[in-house]
GROMACS .gro file of C-alpha atoms in nm:
model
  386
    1UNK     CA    1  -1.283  -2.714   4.702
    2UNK     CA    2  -1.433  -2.394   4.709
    3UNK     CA    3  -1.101  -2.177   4.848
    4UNK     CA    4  -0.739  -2.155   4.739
    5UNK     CA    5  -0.489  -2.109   4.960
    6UNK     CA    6  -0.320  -1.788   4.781
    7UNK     CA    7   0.039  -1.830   4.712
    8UNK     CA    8   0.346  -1.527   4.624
    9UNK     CA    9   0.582  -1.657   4.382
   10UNK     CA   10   0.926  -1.423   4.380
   11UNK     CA   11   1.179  -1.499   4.063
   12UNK     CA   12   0.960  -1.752   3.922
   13UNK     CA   13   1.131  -1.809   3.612
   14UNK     CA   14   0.998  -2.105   3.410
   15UNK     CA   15   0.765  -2.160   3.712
   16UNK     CA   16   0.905  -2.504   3.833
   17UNK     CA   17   0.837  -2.414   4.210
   18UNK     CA   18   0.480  -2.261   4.120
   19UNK     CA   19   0.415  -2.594   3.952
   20UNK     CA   20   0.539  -2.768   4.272
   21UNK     CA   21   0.299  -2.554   4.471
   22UNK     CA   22  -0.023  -2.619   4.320
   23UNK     CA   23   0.046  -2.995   4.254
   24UNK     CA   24   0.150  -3.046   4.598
   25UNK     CA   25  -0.095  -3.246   4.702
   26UNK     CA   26  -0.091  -3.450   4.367
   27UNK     CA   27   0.048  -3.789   4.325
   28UNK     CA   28   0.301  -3.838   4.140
   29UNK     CA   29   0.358  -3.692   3.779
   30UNK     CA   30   0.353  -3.999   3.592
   31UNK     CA   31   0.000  -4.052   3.754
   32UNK     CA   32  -0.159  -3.793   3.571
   33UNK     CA   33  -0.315  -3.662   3.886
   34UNK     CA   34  -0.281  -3.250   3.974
   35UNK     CA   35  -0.459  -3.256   4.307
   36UNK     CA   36  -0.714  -3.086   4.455
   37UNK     CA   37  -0.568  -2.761   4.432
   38UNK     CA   38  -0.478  -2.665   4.767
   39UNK     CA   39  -0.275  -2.376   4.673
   40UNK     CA   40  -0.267  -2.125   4.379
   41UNK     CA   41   0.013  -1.881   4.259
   42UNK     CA   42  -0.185  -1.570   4.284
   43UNK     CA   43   0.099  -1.348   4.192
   44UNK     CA   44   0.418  -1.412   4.032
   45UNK     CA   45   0.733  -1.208   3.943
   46UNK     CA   46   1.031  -1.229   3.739
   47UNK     CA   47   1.261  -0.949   3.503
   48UNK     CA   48   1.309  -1.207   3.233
   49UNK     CA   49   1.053  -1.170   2.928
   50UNK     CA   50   1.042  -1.552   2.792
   51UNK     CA   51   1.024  -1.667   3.147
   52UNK     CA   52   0.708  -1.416   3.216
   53UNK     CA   53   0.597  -1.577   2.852
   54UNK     CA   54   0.657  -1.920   2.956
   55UNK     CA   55   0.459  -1.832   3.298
   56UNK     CA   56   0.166  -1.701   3.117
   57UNK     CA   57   0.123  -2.001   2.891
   58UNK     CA   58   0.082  -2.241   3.150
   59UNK     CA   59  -0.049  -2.021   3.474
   60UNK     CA   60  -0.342  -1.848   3.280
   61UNK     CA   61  -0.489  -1.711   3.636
   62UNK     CA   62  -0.148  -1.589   3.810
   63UNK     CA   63  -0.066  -1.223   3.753
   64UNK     CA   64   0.287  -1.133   3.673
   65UNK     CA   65   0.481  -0.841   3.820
   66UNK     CA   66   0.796  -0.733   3.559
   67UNK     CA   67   1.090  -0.591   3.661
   68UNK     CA   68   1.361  -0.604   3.896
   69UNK     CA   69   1.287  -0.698   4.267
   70UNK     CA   70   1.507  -0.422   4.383
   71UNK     CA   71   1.267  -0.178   4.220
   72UNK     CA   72   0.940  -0.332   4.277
   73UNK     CA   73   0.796  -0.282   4.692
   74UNK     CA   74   0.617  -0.551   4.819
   75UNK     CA   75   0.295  -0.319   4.865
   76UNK     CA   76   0.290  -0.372   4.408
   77UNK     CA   77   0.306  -0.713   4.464
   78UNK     CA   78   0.055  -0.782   4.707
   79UNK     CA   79  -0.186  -0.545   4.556
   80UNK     CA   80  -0.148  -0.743   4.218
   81UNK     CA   81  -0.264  -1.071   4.405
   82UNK     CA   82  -0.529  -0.877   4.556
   83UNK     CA   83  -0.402  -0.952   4.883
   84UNK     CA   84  -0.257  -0.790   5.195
   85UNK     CA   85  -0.014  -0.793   5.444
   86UNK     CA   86  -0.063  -1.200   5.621
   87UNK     CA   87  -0.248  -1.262   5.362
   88UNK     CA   88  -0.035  -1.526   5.174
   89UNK     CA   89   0.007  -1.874   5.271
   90UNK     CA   90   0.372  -1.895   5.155
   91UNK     CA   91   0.623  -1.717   4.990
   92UNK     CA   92   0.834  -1.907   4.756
   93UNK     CA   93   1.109  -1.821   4.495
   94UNK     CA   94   1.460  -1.888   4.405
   95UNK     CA   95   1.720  -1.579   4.406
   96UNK     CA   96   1.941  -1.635   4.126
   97UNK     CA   97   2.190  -1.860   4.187
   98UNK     CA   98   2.450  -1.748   3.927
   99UNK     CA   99   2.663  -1.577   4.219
  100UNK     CA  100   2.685  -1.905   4.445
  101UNK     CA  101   2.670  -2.142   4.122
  102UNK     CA  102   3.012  -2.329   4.084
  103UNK     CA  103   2.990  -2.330   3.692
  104UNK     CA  104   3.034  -1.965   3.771
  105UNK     CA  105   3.358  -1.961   3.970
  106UNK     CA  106   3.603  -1.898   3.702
  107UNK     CA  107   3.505  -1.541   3.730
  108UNK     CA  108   3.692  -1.383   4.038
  109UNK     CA  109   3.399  -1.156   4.137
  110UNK     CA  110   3.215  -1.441   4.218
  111UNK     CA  111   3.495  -1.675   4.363
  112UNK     CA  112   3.514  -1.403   4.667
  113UNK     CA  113   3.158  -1.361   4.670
  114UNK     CA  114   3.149  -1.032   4.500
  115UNK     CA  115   2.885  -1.060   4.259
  116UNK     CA  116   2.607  -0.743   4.317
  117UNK     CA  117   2.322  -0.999   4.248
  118UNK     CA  118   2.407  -1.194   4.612
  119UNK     CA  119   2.174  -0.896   4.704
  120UNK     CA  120   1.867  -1.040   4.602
  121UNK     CA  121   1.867  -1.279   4.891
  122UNK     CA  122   1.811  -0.932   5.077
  123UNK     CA  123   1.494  -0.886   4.838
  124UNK     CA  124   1.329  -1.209   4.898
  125UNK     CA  125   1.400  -1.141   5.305
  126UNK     CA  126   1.244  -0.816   5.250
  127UNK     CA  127   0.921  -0.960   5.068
  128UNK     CA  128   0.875  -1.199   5.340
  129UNK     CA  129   0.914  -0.909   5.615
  130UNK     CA  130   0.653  -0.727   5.441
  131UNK     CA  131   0.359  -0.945   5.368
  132UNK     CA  132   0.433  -1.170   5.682
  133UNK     CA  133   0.324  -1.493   5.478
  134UNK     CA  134   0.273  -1.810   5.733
  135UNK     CA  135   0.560  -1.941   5.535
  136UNK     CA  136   0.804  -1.943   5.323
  137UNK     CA  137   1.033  -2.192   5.135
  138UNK     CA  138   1.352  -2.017   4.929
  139UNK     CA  139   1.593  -2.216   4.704
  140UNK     CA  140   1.897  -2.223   4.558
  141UNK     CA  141   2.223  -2.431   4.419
  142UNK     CA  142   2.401  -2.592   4.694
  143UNK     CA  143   2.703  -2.337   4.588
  144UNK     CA  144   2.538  -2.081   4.801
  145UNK     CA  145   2.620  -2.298   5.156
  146UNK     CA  146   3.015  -2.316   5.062
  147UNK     CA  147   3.252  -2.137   5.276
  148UNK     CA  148   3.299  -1.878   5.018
  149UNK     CA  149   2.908  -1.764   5.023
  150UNK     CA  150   2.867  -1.882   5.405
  151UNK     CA  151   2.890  -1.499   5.544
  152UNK     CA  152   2.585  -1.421   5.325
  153UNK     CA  153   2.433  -1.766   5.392
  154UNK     CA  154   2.450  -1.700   5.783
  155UNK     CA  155   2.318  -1.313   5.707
  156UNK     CA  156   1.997  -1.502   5.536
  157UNK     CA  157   1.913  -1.722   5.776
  158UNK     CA  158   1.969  -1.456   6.137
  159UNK     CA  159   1.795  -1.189   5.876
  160UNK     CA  160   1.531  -1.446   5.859
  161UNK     CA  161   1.536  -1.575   6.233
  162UNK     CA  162   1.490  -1.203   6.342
  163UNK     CA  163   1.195  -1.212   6.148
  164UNK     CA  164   1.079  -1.487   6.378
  165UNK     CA  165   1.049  -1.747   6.145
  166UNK     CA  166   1.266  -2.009   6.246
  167UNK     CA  167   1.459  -2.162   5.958
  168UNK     CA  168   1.570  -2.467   5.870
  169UNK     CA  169   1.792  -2.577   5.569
  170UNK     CA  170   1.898  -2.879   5.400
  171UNK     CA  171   2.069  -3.008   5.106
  172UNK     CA  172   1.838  -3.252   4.861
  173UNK     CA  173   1.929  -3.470   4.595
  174UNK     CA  174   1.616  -3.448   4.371
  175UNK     CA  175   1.711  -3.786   4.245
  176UNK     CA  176   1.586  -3.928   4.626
  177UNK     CA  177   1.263  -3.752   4.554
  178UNK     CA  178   1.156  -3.941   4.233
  179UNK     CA  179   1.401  -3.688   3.938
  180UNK     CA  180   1.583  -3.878   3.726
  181UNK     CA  181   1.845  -3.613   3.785
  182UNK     CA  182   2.154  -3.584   4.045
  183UNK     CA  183   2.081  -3.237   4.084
  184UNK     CA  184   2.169  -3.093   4.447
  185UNK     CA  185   1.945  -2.790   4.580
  186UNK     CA  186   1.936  -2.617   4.875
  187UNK     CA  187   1.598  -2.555   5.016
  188UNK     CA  188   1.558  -2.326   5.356
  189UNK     CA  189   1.199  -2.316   5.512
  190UNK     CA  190   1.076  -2.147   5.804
  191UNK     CA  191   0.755  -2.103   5.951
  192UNK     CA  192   0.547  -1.774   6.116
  193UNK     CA  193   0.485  -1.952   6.432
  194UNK     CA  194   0.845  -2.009   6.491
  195UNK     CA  195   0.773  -2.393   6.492
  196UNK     CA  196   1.075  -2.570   6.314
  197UNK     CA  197   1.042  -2.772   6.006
  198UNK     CA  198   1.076  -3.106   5.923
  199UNK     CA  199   1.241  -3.158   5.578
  200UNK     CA  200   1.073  -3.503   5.401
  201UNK     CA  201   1.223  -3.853   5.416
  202UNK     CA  202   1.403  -3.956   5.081
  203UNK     CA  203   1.172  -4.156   4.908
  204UNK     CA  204   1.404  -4.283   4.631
  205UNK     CA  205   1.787  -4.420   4.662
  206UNK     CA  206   2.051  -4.506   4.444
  207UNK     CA  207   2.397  -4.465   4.365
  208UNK     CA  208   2.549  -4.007   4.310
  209UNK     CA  209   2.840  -3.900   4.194
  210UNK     CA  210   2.938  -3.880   4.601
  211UNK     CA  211   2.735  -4.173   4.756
  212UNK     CA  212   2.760  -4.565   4.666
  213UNK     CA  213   2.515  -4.695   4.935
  214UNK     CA  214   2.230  -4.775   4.809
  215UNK     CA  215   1.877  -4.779   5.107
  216UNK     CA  216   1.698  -5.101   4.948
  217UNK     CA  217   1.403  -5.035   5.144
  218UNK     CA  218   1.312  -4.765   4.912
  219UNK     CA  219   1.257  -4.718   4.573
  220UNK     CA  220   1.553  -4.696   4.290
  221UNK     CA  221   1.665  -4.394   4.163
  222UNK     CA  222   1.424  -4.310   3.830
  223UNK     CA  223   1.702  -4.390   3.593
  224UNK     CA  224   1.715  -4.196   3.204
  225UNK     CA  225   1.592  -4.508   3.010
  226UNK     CA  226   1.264  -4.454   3.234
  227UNK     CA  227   1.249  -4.129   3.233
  228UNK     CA  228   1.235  -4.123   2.837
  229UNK     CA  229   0.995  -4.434   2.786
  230UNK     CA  230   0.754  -4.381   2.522
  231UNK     CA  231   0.889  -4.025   2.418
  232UNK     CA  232   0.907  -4.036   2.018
  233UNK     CA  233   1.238  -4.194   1.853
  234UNK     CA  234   1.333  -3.944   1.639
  235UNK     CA  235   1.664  -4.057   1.431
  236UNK     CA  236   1.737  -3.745   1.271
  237UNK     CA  237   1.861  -3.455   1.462
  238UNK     CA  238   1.787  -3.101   1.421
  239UNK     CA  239   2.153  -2.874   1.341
  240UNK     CA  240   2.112  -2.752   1.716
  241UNK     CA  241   2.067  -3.107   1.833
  242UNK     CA  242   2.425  -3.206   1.696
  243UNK     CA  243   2.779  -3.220   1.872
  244UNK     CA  244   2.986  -3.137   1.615
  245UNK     CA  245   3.282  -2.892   1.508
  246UNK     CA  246   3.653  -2.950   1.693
  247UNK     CA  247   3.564  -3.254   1.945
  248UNK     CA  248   3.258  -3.372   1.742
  249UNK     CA  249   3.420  -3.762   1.637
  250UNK     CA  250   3.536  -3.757   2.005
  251UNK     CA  251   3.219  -3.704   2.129
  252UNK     CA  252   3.076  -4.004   1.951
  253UNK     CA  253   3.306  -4.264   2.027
  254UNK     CA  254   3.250  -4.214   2.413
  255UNK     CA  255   3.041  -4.452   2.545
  256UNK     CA  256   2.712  -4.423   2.753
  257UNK     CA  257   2.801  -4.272   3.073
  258UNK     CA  258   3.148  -4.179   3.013
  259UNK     CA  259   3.335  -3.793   2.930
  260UNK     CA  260   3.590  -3.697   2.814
  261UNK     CA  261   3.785  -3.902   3.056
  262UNK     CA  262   3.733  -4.192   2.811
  263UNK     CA  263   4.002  -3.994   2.553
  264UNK     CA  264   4.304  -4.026   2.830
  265UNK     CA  265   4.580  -4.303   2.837
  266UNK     CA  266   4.421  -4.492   3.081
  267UNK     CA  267   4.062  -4.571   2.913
  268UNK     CA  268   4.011  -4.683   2.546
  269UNK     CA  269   3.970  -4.399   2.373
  270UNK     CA  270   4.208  -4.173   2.156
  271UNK     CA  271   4.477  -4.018   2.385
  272UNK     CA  272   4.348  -3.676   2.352
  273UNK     CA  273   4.326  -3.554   2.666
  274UNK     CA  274   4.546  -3.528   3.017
  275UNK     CA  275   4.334  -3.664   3.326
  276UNK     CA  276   4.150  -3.479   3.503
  277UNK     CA  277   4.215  -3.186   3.310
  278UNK     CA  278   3.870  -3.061   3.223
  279UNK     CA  279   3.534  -3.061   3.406
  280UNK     CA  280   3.359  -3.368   3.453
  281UNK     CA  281   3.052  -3.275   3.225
  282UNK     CA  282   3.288  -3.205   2.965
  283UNK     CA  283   3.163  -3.460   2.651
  284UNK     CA  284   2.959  -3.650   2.942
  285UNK     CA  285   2.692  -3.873   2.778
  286UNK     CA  286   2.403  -3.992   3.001
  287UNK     CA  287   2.387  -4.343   3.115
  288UNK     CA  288   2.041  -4.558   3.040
  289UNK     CA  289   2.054  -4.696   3.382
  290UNK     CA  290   2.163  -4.430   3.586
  291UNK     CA  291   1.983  -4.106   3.722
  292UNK     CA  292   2.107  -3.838   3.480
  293UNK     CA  293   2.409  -3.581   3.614
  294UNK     CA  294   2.221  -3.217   3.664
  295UNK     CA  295   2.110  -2.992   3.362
  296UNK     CA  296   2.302  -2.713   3.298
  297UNK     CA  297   2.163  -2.347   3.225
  298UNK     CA  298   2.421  -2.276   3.008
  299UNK     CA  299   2.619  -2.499   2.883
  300UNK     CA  300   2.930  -2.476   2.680
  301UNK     CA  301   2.904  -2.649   2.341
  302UNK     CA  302   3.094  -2.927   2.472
  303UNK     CA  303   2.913  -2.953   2.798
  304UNK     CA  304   2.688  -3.231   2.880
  305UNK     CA  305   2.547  -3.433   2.941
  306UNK     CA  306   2.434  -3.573   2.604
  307UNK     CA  307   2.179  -3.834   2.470
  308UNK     CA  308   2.384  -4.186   2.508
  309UNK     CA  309   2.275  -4.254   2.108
  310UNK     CA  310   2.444  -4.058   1.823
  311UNK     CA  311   2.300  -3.959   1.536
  312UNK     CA  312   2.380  -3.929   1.129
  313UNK     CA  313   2.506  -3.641   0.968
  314UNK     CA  314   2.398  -3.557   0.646
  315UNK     CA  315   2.776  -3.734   0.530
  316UNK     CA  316   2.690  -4.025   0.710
  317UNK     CA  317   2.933  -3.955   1.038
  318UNK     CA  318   2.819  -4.093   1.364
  319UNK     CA  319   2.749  -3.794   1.607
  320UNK     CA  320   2.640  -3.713   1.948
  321UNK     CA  321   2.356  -3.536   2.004
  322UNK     CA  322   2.192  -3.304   2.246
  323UNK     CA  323   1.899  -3.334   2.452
  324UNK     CA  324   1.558  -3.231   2.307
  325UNK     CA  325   1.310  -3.020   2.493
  326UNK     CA  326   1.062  -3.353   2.600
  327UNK     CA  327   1.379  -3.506   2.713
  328UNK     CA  328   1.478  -3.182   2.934
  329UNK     CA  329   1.116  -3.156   3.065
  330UNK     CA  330   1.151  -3.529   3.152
  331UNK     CA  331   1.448  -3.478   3.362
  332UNK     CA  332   1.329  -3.211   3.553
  333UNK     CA  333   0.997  -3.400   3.618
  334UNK     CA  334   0.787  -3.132   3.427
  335UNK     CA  335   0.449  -3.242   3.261
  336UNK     CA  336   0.478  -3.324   2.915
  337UNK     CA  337   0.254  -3.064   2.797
  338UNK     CA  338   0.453  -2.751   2.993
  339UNK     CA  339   0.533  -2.495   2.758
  340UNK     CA  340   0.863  -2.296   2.713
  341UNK     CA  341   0.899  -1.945   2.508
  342UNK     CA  342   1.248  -1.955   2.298
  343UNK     CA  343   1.426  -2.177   2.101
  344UNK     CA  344   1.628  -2.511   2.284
  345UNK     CA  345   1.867  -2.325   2.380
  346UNK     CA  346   1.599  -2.090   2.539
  347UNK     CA  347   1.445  -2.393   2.698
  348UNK     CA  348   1.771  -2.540   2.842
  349UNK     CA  349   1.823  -2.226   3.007
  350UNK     CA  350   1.473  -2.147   3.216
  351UNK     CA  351   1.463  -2.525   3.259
  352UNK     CA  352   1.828  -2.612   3.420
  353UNK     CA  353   1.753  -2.271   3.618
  354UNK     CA  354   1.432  -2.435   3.786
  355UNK     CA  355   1.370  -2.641   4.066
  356UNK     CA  356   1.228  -3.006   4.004
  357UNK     CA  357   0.893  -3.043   4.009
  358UNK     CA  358   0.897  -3.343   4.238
  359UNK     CA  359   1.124  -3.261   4.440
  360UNK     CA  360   0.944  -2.918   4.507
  361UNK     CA  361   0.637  -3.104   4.559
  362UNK     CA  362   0.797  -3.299   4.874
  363UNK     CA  363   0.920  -2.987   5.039
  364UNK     CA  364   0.565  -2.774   4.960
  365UNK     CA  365   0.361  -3.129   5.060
  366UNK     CA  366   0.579  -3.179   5.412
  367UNK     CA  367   0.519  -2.786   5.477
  368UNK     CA  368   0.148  -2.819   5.434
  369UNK     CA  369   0.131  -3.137   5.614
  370UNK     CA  370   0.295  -2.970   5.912
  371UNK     CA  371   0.075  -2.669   5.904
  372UNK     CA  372  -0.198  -2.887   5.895
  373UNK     CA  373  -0.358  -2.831   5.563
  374UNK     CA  374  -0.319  -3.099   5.413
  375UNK     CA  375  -0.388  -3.443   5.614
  376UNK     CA  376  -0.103  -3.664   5.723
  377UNK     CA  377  -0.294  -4.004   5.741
  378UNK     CA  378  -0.431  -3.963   5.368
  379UNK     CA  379  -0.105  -3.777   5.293
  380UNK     CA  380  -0.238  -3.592   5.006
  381UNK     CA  381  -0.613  -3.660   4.981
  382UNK     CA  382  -0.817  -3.531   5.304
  383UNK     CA  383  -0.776  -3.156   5.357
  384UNK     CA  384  -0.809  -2.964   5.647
  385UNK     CA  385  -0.876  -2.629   5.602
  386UNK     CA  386  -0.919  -2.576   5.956
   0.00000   0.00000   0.00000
């Protein structure tokens, strides 16, 4: 196609919901197919230096604005995509979601919705005020629609509603949408015209740490033993890989699927723990046959989930071990070839920060469909450009 629908990406970080955005009329990953490309990231922003490296390596034609939101005016932005005001197609872009995350609630600030950051959702309001895109799709944790964030939740969404846009919001398992992850994300879409959206039908089902009915008229949950097929079997870990130090021997006598829970008087393990006295990821290995429980950002040393095989020391003791960057990339449905700046831990972080790319793909595809951009009968071949 000769034109590309431009596209204004705000806190991009490793660029999951850019990716989304200009495979959204792709099939599914797996297929090797990246669509016709519809839409393109024309402009891109973020504060975080390996996240603006990790953009650059694998969105060559984007141009990144650096810096914080709060300091950059939307006029900068628009100018760096070469666009103006109506301009964009969409706005899209993730606040933060350290000040609504749960993992995060230890800290008081944040437990009574304190945290200076919760701003931001003002910034991406204000950047959608400005360049008046047709629409706009913002995500975050599901943390951020709890009654402790739900008077800045309702300021979003009125802020957003004066703006006449209409929004809706939803909940998603990204497991239902073809991620072999449980990872819950709130997704809130509205359109220009004031027309309300229609969030996409699951297309995926399965058992989640809340739901045991399973929809057998679609397809199972992508489970981890899929998700890693034909990734290199490495038996020797790198010293980051390992779980080792205080709980390391505990670690690798839980079985596949199990934590810590495993090490209480009422499992098989040693009796090492009371019940229900940590967090369920503590020493959490991943089941084979199950969806995998969500990636964490940043995870304690004894947070998992980890790979359900151990590996050798260099004494010859049996260890858990981390997961490795292809396995990370597989569980947040990211190509193969995507490249991260930083070390793992580096990688763990901008990837458990970023929205799955399938999952982003349904919401960007259903918006598109119901703009009419993209055709509903071919679903993702013939497109309208009106």
């Amino acid at each position: 196609m000769s034109e590309q629908l431009p596209v204004v990406s705000l806190f991009s970080g490793a660029g999951g919901l850019d990716l989304a955005v200009e495979r959204a009329d792709a099939e599914p990953l797996q297929s090797g197919d990246h669509g016709n490309g519809l839409l393109r990231v024309t402009a891109a922003t973020d504060y975080n230096e390996q996240a603006l490296k990790t953009l650059l390596s694998n969105f060559p034609g984007t141009k990144t604005v650096t810096g914080d939101i709060r300091e950059i005016t939307t006029a900068e932005i628009l100018e760096q995509a070469g666009l103006g005001s109506e301009s964009p197609v969409l706005v899209v872009g993730g606040p933060p979601c350290t000040p609504f995350s749960k993992s995060g609630f230890w800290l008081e600030q944040k437990r009574e919705s304190l945290d200076p950051n919760a701003s931001l959702l003002d910034e991406y309001v204000r950047v959608v005020r400005d360049s008046r895109p047709e629409a706009f799709i913002l995500e975050n944790v599901q943390g951020l629609t709890y009654k402790t964030h739900r008077t800045q939740f309702d300021r979003l969404l009125k802020s957003l509603a004066d703006l006449g846009y209409n929004p809706q919001w939803k909940v998603l398992l990204a497991a239902d949408y073809g991620v072999p992850q449980l990872r819950r994300r709130v997704f809130v879409v509205g359109r220009r015209d004031g027309e309300g959206f229609q969030f996409p039908e699951p297309t995926h089902s399965g058992w989640s740490e809340r739901d045991r009915k399973i929809d057998v008229t679609k397809t199972p949950h992508v489970t981890t033993s899929q998700a890693f097929e034909n990734l290199p079997h490495l038996t020797i870990a790198s010293d980051d890989e390992v779980v080792d130090g205080r709980y390391g021997e505990l670690a690798a006598q839980i079985p596949p699927g199990q934590n810590y829970l495993w090490h209480t008087d009422r499992y098989d393990g040693q009796n090492a723990f009371e019940w229900r006295s940590r967090y369920w990821t503590f020493l959490l290995r991943l089941d084979p046959n199950r969806a995998s429980s969500t990636l964490q950002a940043q995870p304690g040393p004894w947070v998992g989930p980890f790979h359900w095989e151990n590996v050798q020391t260099t004494s010859g003791a049996d260890r858990a071990r981390r997961l490795r960057v292809n396995e990370m990339l597989r569980l947040m449905s990211f190509p193969d070839d995507f490249k991260i700046a930083g070390n793992r831990a580096d990688v763990q972080r901008q990837l458990g920060n970023a929205v799955p790319v399938e999952l982003g793909k349904a919401v960007v595809r259903a918006l598109m469909t119901q703009l009419g951009y993209i055709d509903q009968v071919s679903k993702s071949r013939s497109i309208a450009l009106g």
